[in-house]
PDB file of C-alpha atoms in Angstrom:
ATOM      1  CA  MET F   1     -13.354  21.142  31.338  1.00  0.00           C
ATOM      2  CA  THR F   2     -10.931  18.227  31.486  1.00  0.00           C
ATOM      3  CA  SER F   3     -13.493  15.927  29.863  1.00  0.00           C
ATOM      4  CA  LEU F   4     -14.069  18.395  27.006  1.00  0.00           C
ATOM      5  CA  ARG F   5     -10.337  18.797  26.510  1.00  0.00           C
ATOM      6  CA  SER F   6      -9.800  15.016  26.352  1.00  0.00           C
ATOM      7  CA  LYS F   7     -12.646  14.666  23.834  1.00  0.00           C
ATOM      8  CA  VAL F   8     -11.131  17.372  21.636  1.00  0.00           C
ATOM      9  CA  LEU F   9      -7.703  15.711  21.802  1.00  0.00           C
ATOM     10  CA  CYS F  10      -9.176  12.295  20.967  1.00  0.00           C
ATOM     11  CA  GLN F  11     -11.055  13.759  18.009  1.00  0.00           C
ATOM     12  CA  ALA F  12      -7.923  15.551  16.783  1.00  0.00           C
ATOM     13  CA  GLU F  13      -5.925  12.334  17.101  1.00  0.00           C
ATOM     14  CA  ARG F  14      -8.565  10.418  15.134  1.00  0.00           C
ATOM     15  CA  ILE F  15      -8.498  13.042  12.366  1.00  0.00           C
ATOM     16  CA  CYS F  16      -4.695  12.976  12.213  1.00  0.00           C
ATOM     17  CA  ASN F  17      -4.726   9.175  11.958  1.00  0.00           C
ATOM     18  CA  HIS F  18      -7.134   9.255   9.010  1.00  0.00           C
ATOM     19  CA  LEU F  19      -5.598  12.295   7.296  1.00  0.00           C
ATOM     20  CA  PRO F  20      -2.912  10.293   5.379  1.00  0.00           C
ATOM     21  CA  VAL F  21      -5.614   7.926   4.069  1.00  0.00           C
ATOM     22  CA  PHE F  22      -7.716  10.831   2.764  1.00  0.00           C
ATOM     23  CA  LEU F  23      -4.638  12.510   1.281  1.00  0.00           C
ATOM     24  CA  ASN F  24      -3.541   9.317  -0.491  1.00  0.00           C
ATOM     25  CA  THR F  25      -7.051   8.766  -1.842  1.00  0.00           C
ATOM     26  CA  PHE F  26      -7.189  12.332  -3.149  1.00  0.00           C
ATOM     27  CA  LEU F  27      -3.782  12.045  -4.831  1.00  0.00           C
ATOM     28  CA  VAL F  28      -4.572   8.657  -6.428  1.00  0.00           C
ATOM     29  CA  PHE F  29      -7.822   9.900  -7.966  1.00  0.00           C
ATOM     30  CA  SER F  30      -6.264  13.245  -8.960  1.00  0.00           C
ATOM     31  CA  ILE F  31      -3.434  11.511 -10.804  1.00  0.00           C
ATOM     32  CA  THR F  32      -5.888   9.127 -12.480  1.00  0.00           C
ATOM     33  CA  GLY F  33      -8.105  12.009 -13.571  1.00  0.00           C
ATOM     34  CA  GLU F  34      -5.149  13.983 -14.950  1.00  0.00           C
ATOM     35  CA  VAL F  35      -3.782  10.991 -16.881  1.00  0.00           C
ATOM     36  CA  SER F  36      -7.277  10.263 -18.248  1.00  0.00           C
ATOM     37  CA  TYR F  37      -7.439  13.874 -19.452  1.00  0.00           C
ATOM     38  CA  LEU F  38      -4.060  13.488 -21.141  1.00  0.00           C
ATOM     39  CA  VAL F  39      -5.220  10.320 -22.902  1.00  0.00           C
ATOM     40  CA  LEU F  40      -8.620  11.631 -23.993  1.00  0.00           C
ATOM     41  CA  VAL F  41      -7.830  15.259 -24.830  1.00  0.00           C
ATOM     42  CA  GLU F  42      -4.123  15.947 -25.175  1.00  0.00           C
ATOM     43  CA  ALA F  43      -2.948  12.807 -27.001  1.00  0.00           C
ATOM     44  CA  PRO F  44      -2.413  11.994 -29.762  1.00  0.00           C
ATOM     45  CA  LEU F  45      -1.513  15.518 -30.834  1.00  0.00           C
ATOM     46  CA  GLU F  46      -1.745  15.021 -34.599  1.00  0.00           C
ATOM     47  CA  ALA F  47      -5.157  15.878 -36.079  1.00  0.00           C
ATOM     48  CA  GLU F  48      -5.063  12.914 -38.472  1.00  0.00           C
ATOM     49  CA  GLN F  49      -4.338  10.521 -35.628  1.00  0.00           C
ATOM     50  CA  GLN F  50      -7.167  11.920 -33.497  1.00  0.00           C
ATOM     51  CA  LYS F  51      -9.723  10.895 -36.128  1.00  0.00           C
ATOM     52  CA  SER F  52      -8.245   7.492 -36.960  1.00  0.00           C
ATOM     53  CA  GLU F  53      -9.492   4.118 -35.724  1.00  0.00           C
ATOM     54  CA  TRP F  54      -6.004   3.447 -34.289  1.00  0.00           C
ATOM     55  CA  SER F  55      -6.432   6.458 -32.025  1.00  0.00           C
ATOM     56  CA  GLY F  56      -9.680   5.063 -30.622  1.00  0.00           C
ATOM     57  CA  TRP F  57      -8.086   1.704 -29.816  1.00  0.00           C
ATOM     58  CA  TRP F  58      -5.047   3.469 -28.343  1.00  0.00           C
ATOM     59  CA  LYS F  59      -7.233   5.470 -25.968  1.00  0.00           C
ATOM     60  CA  ALA F  60      -9.345   2.447 -25.026  1.00  0.00           C
ATOM     61  CA  VAL F  61      -6.279   0.353 -24.154  1.00  0.00           C
ATOM     62  CA  HIS F  62      -4.782   3.165 -22.081  1.00  0.00           C
ATOM     63  CA  LEU F  63      -8.016   3.822 -20.199  1.00  0.00           C
ATOM     64  CA  LEU F  64      -8.583   0.129 -19.492  1.00  0.00           C
ATOM     65  CA  SER F  65      -5.004  -0.243 -18.246  1.00  0.00           C
ATOM     66  CA  GLN F  66      -5.109   2.690 -15.880  1.00  0.00           C
ATOM     67  CA  TYR F  67      -8.546   1.863 -14.460  1.00  0.00           C
ATOM     68  CA  PHE F  68      -7.503  -1.763 -13.996  1.00  0.00           C
ATOM     69  CA  MET F  69      -4.574  -0.496 -11.905  1.00  0.00           C
ATOM     70  CA  LEU F  70      -6.833   1.965 -10.045  1.00  0.00           C
ATOM     71  CA  ALA F  71      -9.364  -0.777  -9.221  1.00  0.00           C
ATOM     72  CA  ASN F  72      -6.619  -3.047  -7.892  1.00  0.00           C
ATOM     73  CA  ILE F  73      -5.121  -0.247  -5.782  1.00  0.00           C
ATOM     74  CA  CYS F  74      -8.477   0.647  -4.210  1.00  0.00           C
ATOM     75  CA  TRP F  75      -9.644  -2.938  -3.695  1.00  0.00           C
ATOM     76  CA  ASN F  76      -6.351  -4.113  -2.185  1.00  0.00           C
ATOM     77  CA  ALA F  77      -6.235  -1.036   0.063  1.00  0.00           C
ATOM     78  CA  LEU F  78      -9.822  -1.682   1.212  1.00  0.00           C
ATOM     79  CA  LEU F  79      -9.134  -5.345   1.987  1.00  0.00           C
ATOM     80  CA  PHE F  80      -5.900  -4.389   3.728  1.00  0.00           C
ATOM     81  CA  VAL F  81      -7.724  -1.987   6.053  1.00  0.00           C
ATOM     82  CA  LYS F  82     -10.640  -4.393   6.662  1.00  0.00           C
ATOM     83  CA  THR F  83      -8.408  -7.408   7.401  1.00  0.00           C
ATOM     84  CA  ASN F  84      -7.491  -7.472  11.071  1.00  0.00           C
ATOM     85  CA  PRO F  85      -3.853  -8.611  11.529  1.00  0.00           C
ATOM     86  CA  SER F  86      -3.952  -8.592  15.343  1.00  0.00           C
ATOM     87  CA  ILE F  87      -4.299 -11.383  17.892  1.00  0.00           C
ATOM     88  CA  LYS F  88      -7.938 -10.443  18.583  1.00  0.00           C
ATOM     89  CA  GLY F  89     -10.109 -13.523  18.231  1.00  0.00           C
ATOM     90  CA  VAL F  90      -7.061 -15.813  17.865  1.00  0.00           C
ATOM     91  CA  PHE F  91      -6.611 -18.714  20.271  1.00  0.00           C
ATOM     92  CA  LEU F  92      -2.976 -18.560  21.358  1.00  0.00           C
ATOM     93  CA  GLY F  93      -3.040 -21.628  23.608  1.00  0.00           C
ATOM     94  CA  GLY F  94      -2.425 -25.157  22.513  1.00  0.00           C
ATOM     95  CA  ASP F  95       0.578 -27.347  23.197  1.00  0.00           C
ATOM     96  CA  GLY F  96       2.264 -24.831  25.450  1.00  0.00           C
ATOM     97  CA  LEU F  97       4.748 -22.042  24.972  1.00  0.00           C
ATOM     98  CA  GLY F  98       7.750 -22.666  22.777  1.00  0.00           C
ATOM     99  CA  GLN F  99      10.954 -20.864  21.926  1.00  0.00           C
ATOM    100  CA  GLY F 100      10.473 -17.229  21.019  1.00  0.00           C
ATOM    101  CA  TRP F 101       7.246 -16.697  22.972  1.00  0.00           C
ATOM    102  CA  ARG F 102       7.044 -13.532  25.056  1.00  0.00           C
ATOM    103  CA  TYR F 103       4.660 -11.929  27.502  1.00  0.00           C
ATOM    104  CA  CYS F 104       2.993  -8.654  26.517  1.00  0.00           C
ATOM    105  CA  TYR F 105       2.214  -6.640  29.635  1.00  0.00           C
ATOM    106  CA  THR F 106      -0.063  -4.280  27.686  1.00  0.00           C
ATOM    107  CA  CYS F 107      -2.275  -7.014  26.205  1.00  0.00           C
ATOM    108  CA  GLU F 108      -1.680  -9.214  29.278  1.00  0.00           C
ATOM    109  CA  THR F 109      -1.085 -12.373  27.259  1.00  0.00           C
ATOM    110  CA  HIS F 110       1.730 -14.537  25.942  1.00  0.00           C
ATOM    111  CA  THR F 111       2.493 -13.845  22.298  1.00  0.00           C
ATOM    112  CA  PRO F 112       4.086 -16.162  19.701  1.00  0.00           C
ATOM    113  CA  PRO F 113       7.326 -15.554  17.758  1.00  0.00           C
ATOM    114  CA  ARG F 114       7.328 -12.741  15.167  1.00  0.00           C
ATOM    115  CA  CYS F 115       4.414 -11.147  17.033  1.00  0.00           C
ATOM    116  CA  SER F 116       4.911  -7.736  18.623  1.00  0.00           C
ATOM    117  CA  HIS F 117       2.856  -4.956  20.174  1.00  0.00           C
ATOM    118  CA  CYS F 118       1.884  -1.878  18.169  1.00  0.00           C
ATOM    119  CA  PHE F 119       1.370   1.194  20.307  1.00  0.00           C
ATOM    120  CA  ASP F 120      -0.528   2.930  17.498  1.00  0.00           C
ATOM    121  CA  CYS F 121      -3.011   0.065  17.032  1.00  0.00           C
ATOM    122  CA  LYS F 122      -2.862  -0.656  20.798  1.00  0.00           C
ATOM    123  CA  VAL F 123      -2.737  -4.426  20.233  1.00  0.00           C
ATOM    124  CA  CYS F 124      -0.276  -7.203  19.406  1.00  0.00           C
ATOM    125  CA  VAL F 125      -0.020  -8.108  15.714  1.00  0.00           C
ATOM    126  CA  LEU F 126       0.764 -11.560  14.293  1.00  0.00           C
ATOM    127  CA  ARG F 127       3.979 -11.581  12.237  1.00  0.00           C
ATOM    128  CA  ARG F 128       4.099  -7.819  12.558  1.00  0.00           C
ATOM    129  CA  ASP F 129       6.134  -6.103   9.877  1.00  0.00           C
ATOM    130  CA  HIS F 130       5.530  -2.415  10.620  1.00  0.00           C
ATOM    131  CA  HIS F 131       2.788   0.137  11.215  1.00  0.00           C
ATOM    132  CA  CYS F 132       1.788   1.699   7.899  1.00  0.00           C
ATOM    133  CA  VAL F 133       1.200   5.412   8.467  1.00  0.00           C
ATOM    134  CA  PHE F 134      -0.388   5.876   5.036  1.00  0.00           C
ATOM    135  CA  PHE F 135      -3.138   3.328   5.763  1.00  0.00           C
ATOM    136  CA  GLY F 136      -3.295   3.787   9.540  1.00  0.00           C
ATOM    137  CA  GLN F 137      -2.916   0.075  10.256  1.00  0.00           C
ATOM    138  CA  CYS F 138      -0.236  -2.518  10.895  1.00  0.00           C
ATOM    139  CA  VAL F 139       1.097  -4.832   8.211  1.00  0.00           C
ATOM    140  CA  GLY F 140       0.873  -8.366   9.556  1.00  0.00           C
ATOM    141  CA  PHE F 141       0.360 -12.023   8.731  1.00  0.00           C
ATOM    142  CA  ARG F 142      -3.182 -11.763   7.365  1.00  0.00           C
ATOM    143  CA  ASN F 143      -2.982  -8.566   5.307  1.00  0.00           C
ATOM    144  CA  TYR F 144       0.587  -8.591   3.965  1.00  0.00           C
ATOM    145  CA  ARG F 145      -0.638  -9.939   0.613  1.00  0.00           C
ATOM    146  CA  TYR F 146      -2.958  -6.949   0.100  1.00  0.00           C
ATOM    147  CA  PHE F 147      -0.268  -4.501   1.206  1.00  0.00           C
ATOM    148  CA  LEU F 148       2.284  -5.857  -1.265  1.00  0.00           C
ATOM    149  CA  SER F 149      -0.248  -6.066  -4.116  1.00  0.00           C
ATOM    150  CA  CYS F 150      -1.287  -2.470  -3.439  1.00  0.00           C
ATOM    151  CA  LEU F 151       2.361  -1.388  -3.571  1.00  0.00           C
ATOM    152  CA  LEU F 152       2.809  -3.284  -6.857  1.00  0.00           C
ATOM    153  CA  PHE F 153      -0.086  -1.540  -8.598  1.00  0.00           C
ATOM    154  CA  MET F 154       0.802   1.839  -7.083  1.00  0.00           C
ATOM    155  CA  TRP F 155       4.329   1.427  -8.439  1.00  0.00           C
ATOM    156  CA  SER F 156       3.152   0.375 -11.905  1.00  0.00           C
ATOM    157  CA  GLY F 157       0.477   3.085 -11.946  1.00  0.00           C
ATOM    158  CA  LEU F 158       2.926   5.837 -10.976  1.00  0.00           C
ATOM    159  CA  LEU F 159       5.428   4.589 -13.563  1.00  0.00           C
ATOM    160  CA  TYR F 160       2.679   4.778 -16.159  1.00  0.00           C
ATOM    161  CA  ALA F 161       1.734   8.283 -14.972  1.00  0.00           C
ATOM    162  CA  VAL F 162       5.350   9.483 -15.117  1.00  0.00           C
ATOM    163  CA  VAL F 163       5.658   8.250 -18.715  1.00  0.00           C
ATOM    164  CA  MET F 164       2.368   9.899 -19.678  1.00  0.00           C
ATOM    165  CA  ASN F 165       3.448  13.167 -18.027  1.00  0.00           C
ATOM    166  CA  ALA F 166       6.749  13.251 -19.921  1.00  0.00           C
ATOM    167  CA  GLU F 167       5.011  15.521 -22.430  1.00  0.00           C
ATOM    168  CA  VAL F 168       4.236  17.966 -19.607  1.00  0.00           C
ATOM    169  CA  PHE F 169       7.919  18.214 -18.689  1.00  0.00           C
ATOM    170  CA  MET F 170       8.837  18.679 -22.351  1.00  0.00           C
ATOM    171  CA  VAL F 171       6.334  21.524 -22.721  1.00  0.00           C
ATOM    172  CA  ILE F 172       7.608  23.233 -19.556  1.00  0.00           C
ATOM    173  CA  LEU F 173      11.241  22.918 -20.644  1.00  0.00           C
ATOM    174  CA  LYS F 174      10.494  23.996 -24.227  1.00  0.00           C
ATOM    175  CA  GLU F 175      11.430  27.559 -23.311  1.00  0.00           C
ATOM    176  CA  GLY F 176      14.813  26.263 -22.138  1.00  0.00           C
ATOM    177  CA  VAL F 177      16.368  25.747 -18.741  1.00  0.00           C
ATOM    178  CA  THR F 178      15.394  29.108 -17.324  1.00  0.00           C
ATOM    179  CA  LEU F 179      14.600  30.272 -13.806  1.00  0.00           C
ATOM    180  CA  HIS F 180      10.903  30.315 -14.710  1.00  0.00           C
ATOM    181  CA  SER F 181      10.845  26.698 -15.960  1.00  0.00           C
ATOM    182  CA  ILE F 182      12.915  25.425 -13.014  1.00  0.00           C
ATOM    183  CA  LEU F 183      10.644  27.135 -10.469  1.00  0.00           C
ATOM    184  CA  LEU F 184       7.563  25.818 -12.281  1.00  0.00           C
ATOM    185  CA  LEU F 185       8.929  22.272 -12.021  1.00  0.00           C
ATOM    186  CA  LEU F 186      10.186  22.449  -8.441  1.00  0.00           C
ATOM    187  CA  VAL F 187       7.808  24.853  -6.683  1.00  0.00           C
ATOM    188  CA  PRO F 188       4.749  25.373  -8.921  1.00  0.00           C
ATOM    189  CA  TRP F 189       2.599  26.724  -6.035  1.00  0.00           C
ATOM    190  CA  ILE F 190       4.935  29.719  -5.652  1.00  0.00           C
ATOM    191  CA  MET F 191       4.530  30.487  -9.342  1.00  0.00           C
ATOM    192  CA  LEU F 192       0.745  30.240  -8.950  1.00  0.00           C
ATOM    193  CA  VAL F 193       0.637  32.600  -5.961  1.00  0.00           C
ATOM    194  CA  SER F 194       2.872  35.121  -7.732  1.00  0.00           C
ATOM    195  CA  GLY F 195       0.542  35.048 -10.753  1.00  0.00           C
ATOM    196  CA  GLN F 196       3.234  33.920 -13.194  1.00  0.00           C
ATOM    197  CA  VAL F 197       1.346  30.792 -14.330  1.00  0.00           C
ATOM    198  CA  SER F 198      -2.275  29.869 -14.916  1.00  0.00           C
ATOM    199  CA  ALA F 199      -4.210  27.480 -12.711  1.00  0.00           C
ATOM    200  CA  ARG F 200      -4.177  24.911 -15.553  1.00  0.00           C
ATOM    201  CA  ALA F 201      -0.372  25.017 -15.909  1.00  0.00           C
ATOM    202  CA  PHE F 202      -0.012  24.799 -12.130  1.00  0.00           C
ATOM    203  CA  ALA F 203      -2.285  21.733 -11.941  1.00  0.00           C
ATOM    204  CA  PHE F 204      -0.334  19.896 -14.638  1.00  0.00           C
ATOM    205  CA  ALA F 205       3.053  20.802 -13.134  1.00  0.00           C
ATOM    206  CA  PHE F 206       1.975  19.917  -9.595  1.00  0.00           C
ATOM    207  CA  ILE F 207       0.551  16.497 -10.533  1.00  0.00           C
ATOM    208  CA  ALA F 208       3.557  15.726 -12.733  1.00  0.00           C
ATOM    209  CA  ASP F 209       5.877  16.536  -9.814  1.00  0.00           C
ATOM    210  CA  THR F 210       3.713  14.429  -7.484  1.00  0.00           C
ATOM    211  CA  CYS F 211       3.979  11.482  -9.887  1.00  0.00           C
ATOM    212  CA  VAL F 212       7.785  11.645  -9.926  1.00  0.00           C
ATOM    213  CA  VAL F 213       8.165  12.046  -6.145  1.00  0.00           C
ATOM    214  CA  GLY F 214       5.532   9.400  -5.466  1.00  0.00           C
ATOM    215  CA  PHE F 215       7.155   6.980  -7.906  1.00  0.00           C
ATOM    216  CA  LEU F 216      10.529   7.336  -6.189  1.00  0.00           C
ATOM    217  CA  LEU F 217       9.043   6.818  -2.709  1.00  0.00           C
ATOM    218  CA  VAL F 218       6.853   3.865  -3.710  1.00  0.00           C
ATOM    219  CA  SER F 219       9.783   2.302  -5.608  1.00  0.00           C
ATOM    220  CA  ALA F 220      11.900   2.387  -2.452  1.00  0.00           C
ATOM    221  CA  PHE F 221       9.130   0.782  -0.349  1.00  0.00           C
ATOM    222  CA  PHE F 222       8.152  -1.764  -2.995  1.00  0.00           C
ATOM    223  CA  PHE F 223      11.622  -3.088  -3.800  1.00  0.00           C
ATOM    224  CA  PHE F 224      12.585  -3.127  -0.119  1.00  0.00           C
ATOM    225  CA  HIS F 225       9.584  -5.344   0.642  1.00  0.00           C
ATOM    226  CA  LEU F 226      10.360  -7.521  -2.374  1.00  0.00           C
ATOM    227  CA  ILE F 227      13.797  -8.158  -0.863  1.00  0.00           C
ATOM    228  CA  LEU F 228      12.192  -8.950   2.500  1.00  0.00           C
ATOM    229  CA  LEU F 229       9.737 -11.303   0.783  1.00  0.00           C
ATOM    230  CA  CYS F 230      12.516 -13.212  -0.973  1.00  0.00           C
ATOM    231  CA  ARG F 231      14.540 -13.452   2.260  1.00  0.00           C
ATOM    232  CA  GLY F 232      11.585 -14.514   4.409  1.00  0.00           C
ATOM    233  CA  GLN F 233      12.022 -11.580   6.777  1.00  0.00           C
ATOM    234  CA  THR F 234       9.972  -8.855   8.368  1.00  0.00           C
ATOM    235  CA  THR F 235      11.192  -5.273   8.689  1.00  0.00           C
ATOM    236  CA  ARG F 236      12.002  -5.837  12.363  1.00  0.00           C
ATOM    237  CA  GLU F 237      14.073  -8.933  11.485  1.00  0.00           C
ATOM    238  CA  TRP F 238      15.887  -6.995   8.757  1.00  0.00           C
ATOM    239  CA  TYR F 239      17.219  -4.581  11.361  1.00  0.00           C
ATOM    240  CA  SER F 240      18.702  -7.451  13.363  1.00  0.00           C
ATOM    241  CA  SER F 241      19.944  -9.368  10.279  1.00  0.00           C
ATOM    242  CA  ARG F 242      18.051 -12.515  11.328  1.00  0.00           C
ATOM    243  CA  ARG F 243      16.824 -15.064   8.777  1.00  0.00           C
ATOM    244  CA  PRO F 244      15.663 -17.934  11.002  1.00  0.00           C
ATOM    245  CA  TYR F 245      12.396 -18.469   9.116  1.00  0.00           C
ATOM    246  CA  SER F 246      13.595 -18.443   5.504  1.00  0.00           C
ATOM    247  CA  LEU F 247      12.210 -21.410   3.514  1.00  0.00           C
ATOM    248  CA  GLY F 248      13.793 -20.579   0.176  1.00  0.00           C
ATOM    249  CA  LEU F 249      12.311 -18.345  -2.508  1.00  0.00           C
ATOM    250  CA  LEU F 250       9.260 -20.477  -3.369  1.00  0.00           C
ATOM    251  CA  GLY F 251       8.603 -21.336   0.268  1.00  0.00           C
ATOM    252  CA  ASN F 252       8.765 -17.686   1.314  1.00  0.00           C
ATOM    253  CA  LEU F 253       6.375 -16.689  -1.480  1.00  0.00           C
ATOM    254  CA  ARG F 254       3.931 -19.429  -0.511  1.00  0.00           C
ATOM    255  CA  HIS F 255       4.005 -18.651   3.219  1.00  0.00           C
ATOM    256  CA  THR F 256       3.622 -14.910   2.665  1.00  0.00           C
ATOM    257  CA  LEU F 257       1.211 -14.592  -0.264  1.00  0.00           C
ATOM    258  CA  GLY F 258      -0.619 -17.908   0.076  1.00  0.00           C
ATOM    259  CA  LEU F 259      -0.871 -21.117  -1.939  1.00  0.00           C
ATOM    260  CA  ARG F 260      -1.895 -19.225  -5.106  1.00  0.00           C
ATOM    261  CA  TRP F 261       0.979 -16.732  -4.861  1.00  0.00           C
ATOM    262  CA  HIS F 262       1.475 -16.864  -8.649  1.00  0.00           C
ATOM    263  CA  LEU F 263      -2.108 -15.662  -9.306  1.00  0.00           C
ATOM    264  CA  CYS F 264      -3.221 -13.634  -6.282  1.00  0.00           C
ATOM    265  CA  TRP F 265      -1.404 -10.464  -7.389  1.00  0.00           C
ATOM    266  CA  LEU F 266      -3.640 -10.222 -10.481  1.00  0.00           C
ATOM    267  CA  CYS F 267      -6.789  -9.560  -8.451  1.00  0.00           C
ATOM    268  CA  PRO F 268      -7.482  -9.326  -4.704  1.00  0.00           C
ATOM    269  CA  LEU F 269     -10.619 -11.451  -5.171  1.00  0.00           C
ATOM    270  CA  ILE F 270      -8.576 -14.530  -6.139  1.00  0.00           C
ATOM    271  CA  PRO F 271      -8.527 -16.743  -3.000  1.00  0.00           C
ATOM    272  CA  SER F 272      -5.051 -17.644  -1.795  1.00  0.00           C
ATOM    273  CA  PRO F 273      -5.217 -19.595   1.501  1.00  0.00           C
ATOM    274  CA  MET F 274      -2.271 -19.131   3.836  1.00  0.00           C
ATOM    275  CA  PRO F 275      -0.466 -22.408   4.677  1.00  0.00           C
ATOM    276  CA  GLY F 276       0.272 -21.315   8.261  1.00  0.00           C
ATOM    277  CA  ASP F 277      -1.637 -19.816  11.156  1.00  0.00           C
ATOM    278  CA  GLY F 278       0.624 -16.856  11.953  1.00  0.00           C
ATOM    279  CA  ILE F 279       1.526 -18.435  15.310  1.00  0.00           C
ATOM    280  CA  HIS F 280       3.814 -21.361  14.544  1.00  0.00           C
ATOM    281  CA  PHE F 281       6.719 -21.001  12.111  1.00  0.00           C
ATOM    282  CA  GLN F 282       9.284 -23.478  10.872  1.00  0.00           C
ATOM    283  CA  VAL F 283      12.697 -22.468  12.217  1.00  0.00           C
ATOM    284  CA  THR F 284      15.525 -22.946   9.699  1.00  0.00           C
ATOM    285  CA  GLY F 285      18.255 -20.843  11.323  1.00  0.00           C
ATOM    286  CA  SER F 286      19.505 -19.272  14.504  1.00  0.00           C
ATOM    287  CA  LEU F 287      17.075 -17.116  16.438  1.00  0.00           C
ATOM    288  CA  GLU F 288      19.947 -15.053  17.860  1.00  0.00           C
ATOM    289  CA  PRO F 289      20.693 -11.742  16.055  1.00  0.00           C
ATOM    290  CA  THR F 290      24.023 -11.572  14.255  1.00  0.00           C
ATOM    291  CA  ARG F 291      24.587  -7.940  15.118  1.00  0.00           C
TER     292      ARG F 291
END
C-alpha cells in the first residue's frame, strides 16, 4: 500500500513539473494560430486591398516574421531543456579550493563560486541563476544563452501579437465602455458560460487577454535579466547587491552569451563558445555582500 502510494505521488509530482511546459507550449501555438488567422482572414479588411499584390506581400512578410519568432522560441526552449547546467560530468578538482568554494552536503562534493544546490533539480548547478518553473529546469552557466534568447523572442512575439490583436479590442469596445464589453475583456469565460457571447468571440477575447498579460509578465522577466546581464550578476547576487564578477558591459556579454554574443541571438544554431568553464571566475570586486 505504501509502495503504491509513493508511486502515485511520484507520478503526480512528475505531471505537475511538466504541466507548465505543456501549458506554455499550448499557449504559444494558440497565439500563433490566432495571429495567423488574423493575418490571413481578417486583415486587410478592405476588399480592394485583399485582392491587391500589396496584400499578398503584406501577408507573406507577417507570416514569415511570426514563424521566424516561433521557430526561435521553440528551438531555444528545446536547447535550454536539453543543455545540462549542473555539475554532473564536470571535473571540479584541479589546483585546489579557492575563495568562495563551499561544501554541498546533499551532493557530497565541494562546489565552486556562483554554484548552488537546486532542491527541485536535486543537484548543484554551475553559475546558478534560478530554477525556471515554466521550463522545469535551472538556468545556469551552459544554458543561460538559450534562456535569454527565448525570452527575447517571446517578448517580441507577444508584442507583435498585442499589436495584431488591437483590432480585437477595438471591435469589443465598439459598443462603448459597457458592463458587457468590460466583462468580455476581463473575464471572457464567464460570458461564455452565461451564453452571452459565442465561442468565436470568447476565443478571440481570451487569446487577446492572454497576449497582454503574457507580454507584461515576459517584459518584467526579460528586462530584469537584461539588467543582470549588463551588471554581470545572477539573480541570487542581485538580492545581496554583490557585483564582484562584473567585467564591464562587453565583458559581461561575452562571458554570458559567448564569443559570438553579437550574432548568437539571431539563431540558436550559431555557435558561440563560452570563454570560461563555469568554475573559475575573475574577481573584480568584494565578495562580501553590501547589505
